[in-house]
mmCIF file of C-alpha atoms in Angstrom:
data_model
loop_
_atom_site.group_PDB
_atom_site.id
_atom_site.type_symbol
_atom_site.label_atom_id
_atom_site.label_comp_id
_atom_site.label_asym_id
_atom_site.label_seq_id
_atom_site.Cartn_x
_atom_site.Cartn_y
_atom_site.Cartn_z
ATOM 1 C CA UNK A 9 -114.664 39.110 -16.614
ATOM 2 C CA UNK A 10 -112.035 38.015 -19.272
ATOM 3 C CA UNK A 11 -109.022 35.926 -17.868
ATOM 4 C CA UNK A 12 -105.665 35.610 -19.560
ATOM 5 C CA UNK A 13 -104.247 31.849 -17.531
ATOM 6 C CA UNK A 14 -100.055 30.957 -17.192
ATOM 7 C CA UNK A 15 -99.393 27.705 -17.289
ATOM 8 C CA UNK A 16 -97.083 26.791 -15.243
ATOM 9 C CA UNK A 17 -96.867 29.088 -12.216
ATOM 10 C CA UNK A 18 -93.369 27.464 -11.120
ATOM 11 C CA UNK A 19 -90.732 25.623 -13.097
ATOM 12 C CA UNK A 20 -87.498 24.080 -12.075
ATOM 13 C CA UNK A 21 -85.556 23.288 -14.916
ATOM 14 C CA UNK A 22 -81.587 22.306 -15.384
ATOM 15 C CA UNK A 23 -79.051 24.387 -17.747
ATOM 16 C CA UNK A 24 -79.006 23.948 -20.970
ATOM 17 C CA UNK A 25 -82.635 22.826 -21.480
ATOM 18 C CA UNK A 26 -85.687 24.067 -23.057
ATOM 19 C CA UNK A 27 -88.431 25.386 -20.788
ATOM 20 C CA UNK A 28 -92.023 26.431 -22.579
ATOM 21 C CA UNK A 29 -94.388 28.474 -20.954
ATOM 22 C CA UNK A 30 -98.052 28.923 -22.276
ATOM 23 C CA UNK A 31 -100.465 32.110 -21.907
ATOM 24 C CA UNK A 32 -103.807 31.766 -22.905
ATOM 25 C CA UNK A 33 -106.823 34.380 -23.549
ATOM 26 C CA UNK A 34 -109.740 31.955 -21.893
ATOM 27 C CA UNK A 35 -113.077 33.777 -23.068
ATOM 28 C CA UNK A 36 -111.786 36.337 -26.208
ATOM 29 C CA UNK A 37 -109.847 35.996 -28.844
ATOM 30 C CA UNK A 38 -106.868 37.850 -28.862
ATOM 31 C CA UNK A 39 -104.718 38.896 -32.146
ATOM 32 C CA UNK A 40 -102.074 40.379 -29.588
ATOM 33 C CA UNK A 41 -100.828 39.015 -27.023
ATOM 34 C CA UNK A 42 -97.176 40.405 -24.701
ATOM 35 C CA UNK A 43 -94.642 39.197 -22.739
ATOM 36 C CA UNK A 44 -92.869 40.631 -20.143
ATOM 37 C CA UNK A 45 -89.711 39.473 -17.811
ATOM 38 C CA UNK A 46 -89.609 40.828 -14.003
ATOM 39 C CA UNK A 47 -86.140 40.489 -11.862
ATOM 40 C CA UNK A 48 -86.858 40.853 -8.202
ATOM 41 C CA UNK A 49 -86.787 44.429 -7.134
ATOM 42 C CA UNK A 50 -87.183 45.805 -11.093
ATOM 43 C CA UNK A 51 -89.872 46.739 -13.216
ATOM 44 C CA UNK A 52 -91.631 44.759 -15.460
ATOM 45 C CA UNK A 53 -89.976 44.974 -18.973
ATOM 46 C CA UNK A 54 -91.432 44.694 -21.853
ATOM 47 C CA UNK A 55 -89.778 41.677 -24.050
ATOM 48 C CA UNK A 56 -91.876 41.391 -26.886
ATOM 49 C CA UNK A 57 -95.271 41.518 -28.769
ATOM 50 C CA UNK A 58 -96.602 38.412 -30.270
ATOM 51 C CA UNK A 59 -98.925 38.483 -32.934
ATOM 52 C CA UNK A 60 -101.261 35.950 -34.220
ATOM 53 C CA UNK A 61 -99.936 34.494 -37.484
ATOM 54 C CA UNK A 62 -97.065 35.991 -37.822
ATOM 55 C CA UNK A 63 -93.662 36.455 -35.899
ATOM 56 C CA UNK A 64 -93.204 38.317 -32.781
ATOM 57 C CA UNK A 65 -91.977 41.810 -32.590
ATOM 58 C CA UNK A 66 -89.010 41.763 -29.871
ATOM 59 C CA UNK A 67 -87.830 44.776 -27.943
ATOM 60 C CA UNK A 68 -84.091 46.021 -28.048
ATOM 61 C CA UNK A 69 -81.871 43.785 -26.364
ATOM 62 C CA UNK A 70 -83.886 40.975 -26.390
ATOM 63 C CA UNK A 71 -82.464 37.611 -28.257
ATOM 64 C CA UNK A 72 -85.330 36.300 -30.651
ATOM 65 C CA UNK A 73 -83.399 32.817 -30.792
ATOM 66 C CA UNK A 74 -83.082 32.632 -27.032
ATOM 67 C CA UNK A 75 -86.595 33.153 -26.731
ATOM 68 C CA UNK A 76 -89.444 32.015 -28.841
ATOM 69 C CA UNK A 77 -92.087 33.007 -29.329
ATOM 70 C CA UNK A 78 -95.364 31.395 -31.102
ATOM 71 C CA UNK A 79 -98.696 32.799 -31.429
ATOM 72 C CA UNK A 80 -100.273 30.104 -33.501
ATOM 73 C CA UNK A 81 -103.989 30.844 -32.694
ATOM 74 C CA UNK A 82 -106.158 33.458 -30.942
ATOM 75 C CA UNK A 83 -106.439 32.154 -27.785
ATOM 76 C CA UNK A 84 -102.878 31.212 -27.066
ATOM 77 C CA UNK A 85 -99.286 32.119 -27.165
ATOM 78 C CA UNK A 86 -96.127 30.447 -25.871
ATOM 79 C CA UNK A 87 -92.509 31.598 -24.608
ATOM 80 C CA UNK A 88 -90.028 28.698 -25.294
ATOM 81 C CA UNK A 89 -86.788 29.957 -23.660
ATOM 82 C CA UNK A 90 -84.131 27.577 -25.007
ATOM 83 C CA UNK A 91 -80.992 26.633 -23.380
ATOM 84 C CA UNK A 92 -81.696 27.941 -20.352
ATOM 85 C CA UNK A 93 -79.234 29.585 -17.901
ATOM 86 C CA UNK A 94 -79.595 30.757 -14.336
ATOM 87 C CA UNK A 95 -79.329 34.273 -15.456
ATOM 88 C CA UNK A 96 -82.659 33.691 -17.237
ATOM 89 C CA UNK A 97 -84.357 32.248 -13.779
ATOM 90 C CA UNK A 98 -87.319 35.350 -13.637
ATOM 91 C CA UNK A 99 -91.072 36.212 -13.389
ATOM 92 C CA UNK A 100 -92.247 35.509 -16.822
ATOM 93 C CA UNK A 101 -96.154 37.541 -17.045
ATOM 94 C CA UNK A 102 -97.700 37.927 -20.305
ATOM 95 C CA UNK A 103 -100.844 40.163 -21.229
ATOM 96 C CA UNK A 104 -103.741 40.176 -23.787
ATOM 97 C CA UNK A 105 -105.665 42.301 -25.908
ATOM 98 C CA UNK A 106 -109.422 41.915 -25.735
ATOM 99 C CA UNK A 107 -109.824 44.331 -28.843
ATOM 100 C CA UNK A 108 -113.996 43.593 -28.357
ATOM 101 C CA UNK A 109 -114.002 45.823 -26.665
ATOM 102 C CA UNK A 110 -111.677 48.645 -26.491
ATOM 103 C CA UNK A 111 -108.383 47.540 -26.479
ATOM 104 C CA UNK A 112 -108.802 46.240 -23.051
ATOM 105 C CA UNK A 113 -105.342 44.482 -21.848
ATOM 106 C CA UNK A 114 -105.893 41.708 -19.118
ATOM 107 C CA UNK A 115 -102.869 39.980 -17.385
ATOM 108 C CA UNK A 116 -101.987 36.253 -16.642
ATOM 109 C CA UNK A 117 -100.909 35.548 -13.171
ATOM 110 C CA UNK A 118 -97.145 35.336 -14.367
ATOM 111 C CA UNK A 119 -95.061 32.148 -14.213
ATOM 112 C CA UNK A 120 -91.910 31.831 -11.758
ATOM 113 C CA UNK A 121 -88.469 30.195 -13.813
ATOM 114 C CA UNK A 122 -85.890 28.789 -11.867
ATOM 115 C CA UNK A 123 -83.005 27.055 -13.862
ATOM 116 C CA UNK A 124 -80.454 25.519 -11.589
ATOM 117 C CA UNK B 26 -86.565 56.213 -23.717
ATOM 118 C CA UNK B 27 -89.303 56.006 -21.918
ATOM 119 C CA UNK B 28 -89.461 55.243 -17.834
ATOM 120 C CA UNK B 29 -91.716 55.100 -14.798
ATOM 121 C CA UNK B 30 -90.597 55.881 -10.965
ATOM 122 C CA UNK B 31 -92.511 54.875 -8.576
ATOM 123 C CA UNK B 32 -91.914 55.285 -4.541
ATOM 124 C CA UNK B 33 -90.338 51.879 -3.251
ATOM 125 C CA UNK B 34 -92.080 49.169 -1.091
ATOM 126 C CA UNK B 35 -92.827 47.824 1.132
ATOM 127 C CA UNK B 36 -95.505 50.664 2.402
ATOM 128 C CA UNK B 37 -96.920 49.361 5.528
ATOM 129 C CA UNK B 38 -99.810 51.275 7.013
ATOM 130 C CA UNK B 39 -102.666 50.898 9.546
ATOM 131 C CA UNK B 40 -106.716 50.468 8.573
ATOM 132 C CA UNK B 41 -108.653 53.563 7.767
ATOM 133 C CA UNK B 42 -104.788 55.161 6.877
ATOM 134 C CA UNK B 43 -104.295 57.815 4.183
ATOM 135 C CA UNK B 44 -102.319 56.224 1.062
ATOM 136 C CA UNK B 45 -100.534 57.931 -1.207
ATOM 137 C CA UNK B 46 -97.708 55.966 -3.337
ATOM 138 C CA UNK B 47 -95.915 58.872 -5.848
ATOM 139 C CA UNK B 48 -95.066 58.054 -9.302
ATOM 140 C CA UNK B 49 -93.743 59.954 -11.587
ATOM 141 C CA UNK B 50 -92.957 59.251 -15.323
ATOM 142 C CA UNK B 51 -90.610 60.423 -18.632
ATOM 143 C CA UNK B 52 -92.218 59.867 -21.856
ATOM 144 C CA UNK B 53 -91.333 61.243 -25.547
ATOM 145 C CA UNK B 54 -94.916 61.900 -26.543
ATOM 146 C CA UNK B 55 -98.267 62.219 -24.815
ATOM 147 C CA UNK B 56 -98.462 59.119 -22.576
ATOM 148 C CA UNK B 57 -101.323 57.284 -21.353
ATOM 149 C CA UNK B 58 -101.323 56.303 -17.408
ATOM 150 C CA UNK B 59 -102.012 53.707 -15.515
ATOM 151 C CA UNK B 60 -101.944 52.022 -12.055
ATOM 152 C CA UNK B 61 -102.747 48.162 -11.909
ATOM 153 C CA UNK B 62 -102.909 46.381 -9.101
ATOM 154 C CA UNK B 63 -101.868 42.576 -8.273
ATOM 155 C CA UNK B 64 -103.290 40.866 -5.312
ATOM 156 C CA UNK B 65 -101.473 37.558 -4.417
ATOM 157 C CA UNK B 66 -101.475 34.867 -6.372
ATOM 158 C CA UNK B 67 -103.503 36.779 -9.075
ATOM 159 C CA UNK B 68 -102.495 38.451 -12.263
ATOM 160 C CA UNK B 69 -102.623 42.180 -12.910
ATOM 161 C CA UNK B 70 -105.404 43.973 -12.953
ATOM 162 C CA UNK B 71 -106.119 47.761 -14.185
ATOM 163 C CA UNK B 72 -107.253 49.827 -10.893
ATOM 164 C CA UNK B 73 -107.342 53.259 -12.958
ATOM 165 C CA UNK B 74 -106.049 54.898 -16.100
ATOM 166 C CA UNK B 75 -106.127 58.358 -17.296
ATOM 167 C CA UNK B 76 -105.585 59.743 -20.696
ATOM 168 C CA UNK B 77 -104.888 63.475 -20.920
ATOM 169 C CA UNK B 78 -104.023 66.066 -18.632
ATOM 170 C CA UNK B 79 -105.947 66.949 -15.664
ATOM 171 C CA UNK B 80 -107.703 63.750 -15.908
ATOM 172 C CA UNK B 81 -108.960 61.901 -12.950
ATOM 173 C CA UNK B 82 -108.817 58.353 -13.038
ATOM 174 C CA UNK B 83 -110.717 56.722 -9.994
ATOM 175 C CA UNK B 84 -111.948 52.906 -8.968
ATOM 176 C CA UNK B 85 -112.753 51.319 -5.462
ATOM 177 C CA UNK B 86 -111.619 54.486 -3.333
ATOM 178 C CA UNK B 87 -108.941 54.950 -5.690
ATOM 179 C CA UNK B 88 -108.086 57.951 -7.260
ATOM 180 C CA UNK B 89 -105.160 59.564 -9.152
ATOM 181 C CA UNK B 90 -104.947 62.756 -11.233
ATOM 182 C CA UNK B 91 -102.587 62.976 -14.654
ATOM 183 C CA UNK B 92 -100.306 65.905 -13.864
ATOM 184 C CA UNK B 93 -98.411 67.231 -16.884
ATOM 185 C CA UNK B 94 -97.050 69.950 -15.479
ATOM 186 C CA UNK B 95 -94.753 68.044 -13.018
ATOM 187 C CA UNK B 96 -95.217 64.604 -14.977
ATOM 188 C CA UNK B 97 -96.770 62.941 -11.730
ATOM 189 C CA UNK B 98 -99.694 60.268 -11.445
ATOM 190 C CA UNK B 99 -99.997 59.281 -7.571
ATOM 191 C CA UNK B 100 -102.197 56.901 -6.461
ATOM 192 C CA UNK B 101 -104.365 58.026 -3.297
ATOM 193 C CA UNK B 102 -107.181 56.644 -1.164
ATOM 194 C CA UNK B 103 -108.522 58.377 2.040
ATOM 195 C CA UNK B 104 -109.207 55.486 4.169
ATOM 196 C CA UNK B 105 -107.211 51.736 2.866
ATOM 197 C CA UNK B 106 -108.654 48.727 4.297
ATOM 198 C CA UNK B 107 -107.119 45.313 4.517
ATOM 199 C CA UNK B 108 -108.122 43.660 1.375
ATOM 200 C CA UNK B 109 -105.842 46.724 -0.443
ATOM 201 C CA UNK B 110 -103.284 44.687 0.407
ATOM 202 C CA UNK B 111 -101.620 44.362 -2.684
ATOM 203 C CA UNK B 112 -98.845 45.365 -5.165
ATOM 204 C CA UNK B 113 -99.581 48.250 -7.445
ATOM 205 C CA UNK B 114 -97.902 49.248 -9.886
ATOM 206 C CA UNK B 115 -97.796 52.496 -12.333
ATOM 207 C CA UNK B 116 -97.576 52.349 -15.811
ATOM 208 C CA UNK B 117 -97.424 54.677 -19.098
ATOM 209 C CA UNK B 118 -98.399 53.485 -22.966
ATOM 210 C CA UNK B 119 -97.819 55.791 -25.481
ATOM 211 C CA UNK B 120 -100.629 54.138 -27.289
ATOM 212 C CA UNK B 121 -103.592 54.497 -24.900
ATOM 213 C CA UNK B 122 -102.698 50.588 -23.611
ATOM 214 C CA UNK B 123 -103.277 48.999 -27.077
ATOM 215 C CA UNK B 124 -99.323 48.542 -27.163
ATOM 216 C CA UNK B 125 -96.595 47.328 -24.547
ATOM 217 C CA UNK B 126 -96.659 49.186 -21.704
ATOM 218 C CA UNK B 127 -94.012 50.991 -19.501
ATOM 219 C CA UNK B 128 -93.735 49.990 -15.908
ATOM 220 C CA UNK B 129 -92.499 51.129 -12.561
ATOM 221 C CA UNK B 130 -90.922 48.516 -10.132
ATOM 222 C CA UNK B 131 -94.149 48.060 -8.228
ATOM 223 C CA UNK B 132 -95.057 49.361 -4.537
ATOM 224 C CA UNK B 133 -96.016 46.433 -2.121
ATOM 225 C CA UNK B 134 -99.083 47.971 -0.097
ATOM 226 C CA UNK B 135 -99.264 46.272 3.612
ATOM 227 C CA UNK B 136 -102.437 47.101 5.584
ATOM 228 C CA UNK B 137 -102.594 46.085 9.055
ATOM 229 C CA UNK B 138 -105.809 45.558 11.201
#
């Protein structure tokens, strides 16, 4: 079946640096892909939806400078967070469309962030 | 805005158990719902979705049944086995799934021989 793959699954990374995380759609193309943040005992939350070609569409209360977003072909889109902080350390996941067919969403394994 | 509640983890149970994790939702329009399920060190996968009312939405023993009138989806199974071992969570889309969806916190399922 289709598989959406995280790269990394773990990262360590100090304050104040920049930390990119890729998610990529390995046997469909996908014009849409999403990104969502998990703190331990919450819910996944939606962060924002990245579109291929153009910019990402962010949710409310989430800083579009802090993290970027790039969806520069079909198959893959990355989260940069940028100047990292411990209150960003989270479970990144992102998710894909397979729009071939039926808007079928498939999710990457998710990718732990520690910053320390 | 909208939200999903689901019963809080971790739900540890015995083979050949009944299951039934509640979840219950608030939406502004006519919601899609979903449960997925993540087994360790794998991503999310959709178990079951249902798109209208009274709908049944069913997959490996699964089932769950779209309940307007008291905005519930819970997830049942007569009989859970070890490999259900897992954490499953419920979700709503206002947009059938096409769009971001709306999640609970997740239920982490513990089956014991």
């Amino acid at each position: 079946g289709a598989v959406v793959s995280q790269h990394p699954s773990w990262v360590i990374c100090k304050s104040g640096t920049s930390v990119k995380i890729e998610c990529r759609s390995l046997d469909f193309q996908a014009t849409t892909m999403f990104w969502y943040r998990q703190f331990p005992k919450q819910s996944l939350m939606l962060m924002a939806t990245s579109n291929e070609g153009s910019k990402a569409t962010y949710e409310q209360g989430v800083e579009k400078d802090k993290f970027l977003i790039n969806h520069a072909s079909l198959t893959l889109s990355t989260l940069t967070v940028t100047s990292a902080h411990p209150e960003d350390s989270s479970f990144y996941i992102c998710s894909a469309r397979d729009i071939d067919p039926g808007n079928t969403i498939y999710f990457g394994e998710g990718s732990w962030l520690t910053v320390v | 805005g909208d939200s999903v509640t689901q019963m809080e983890g971790p739900v540890t149970l015995s083979e050949e158990a009944c299951l039934t994790i509640n979840c219950t939702y608030t939406a502004t329009g006519y919601p899609s719902l979903f449960w997925y399920v993540q087994y360790p060190g794998e991503g999310l996968q959709l178990l079951l979705k249902a798109t209208k009312a009274d709908d049944k939405g069913s997959n490996k023993g699964f089932e769950a049944t779209y309940r307007k009138e008291t905005t519930s989806f819970h997830l049942e199974k007569g009989s859970v086995q070890v490999s259900d071992s897992a954490v499953y969570f419920c979700a709503l889309s206002d947009r059938g799934g096409a769009d971001g969806l709306t999640f609970g916190k997740g239920t982490h399922l513990i089956i014991q021989p």
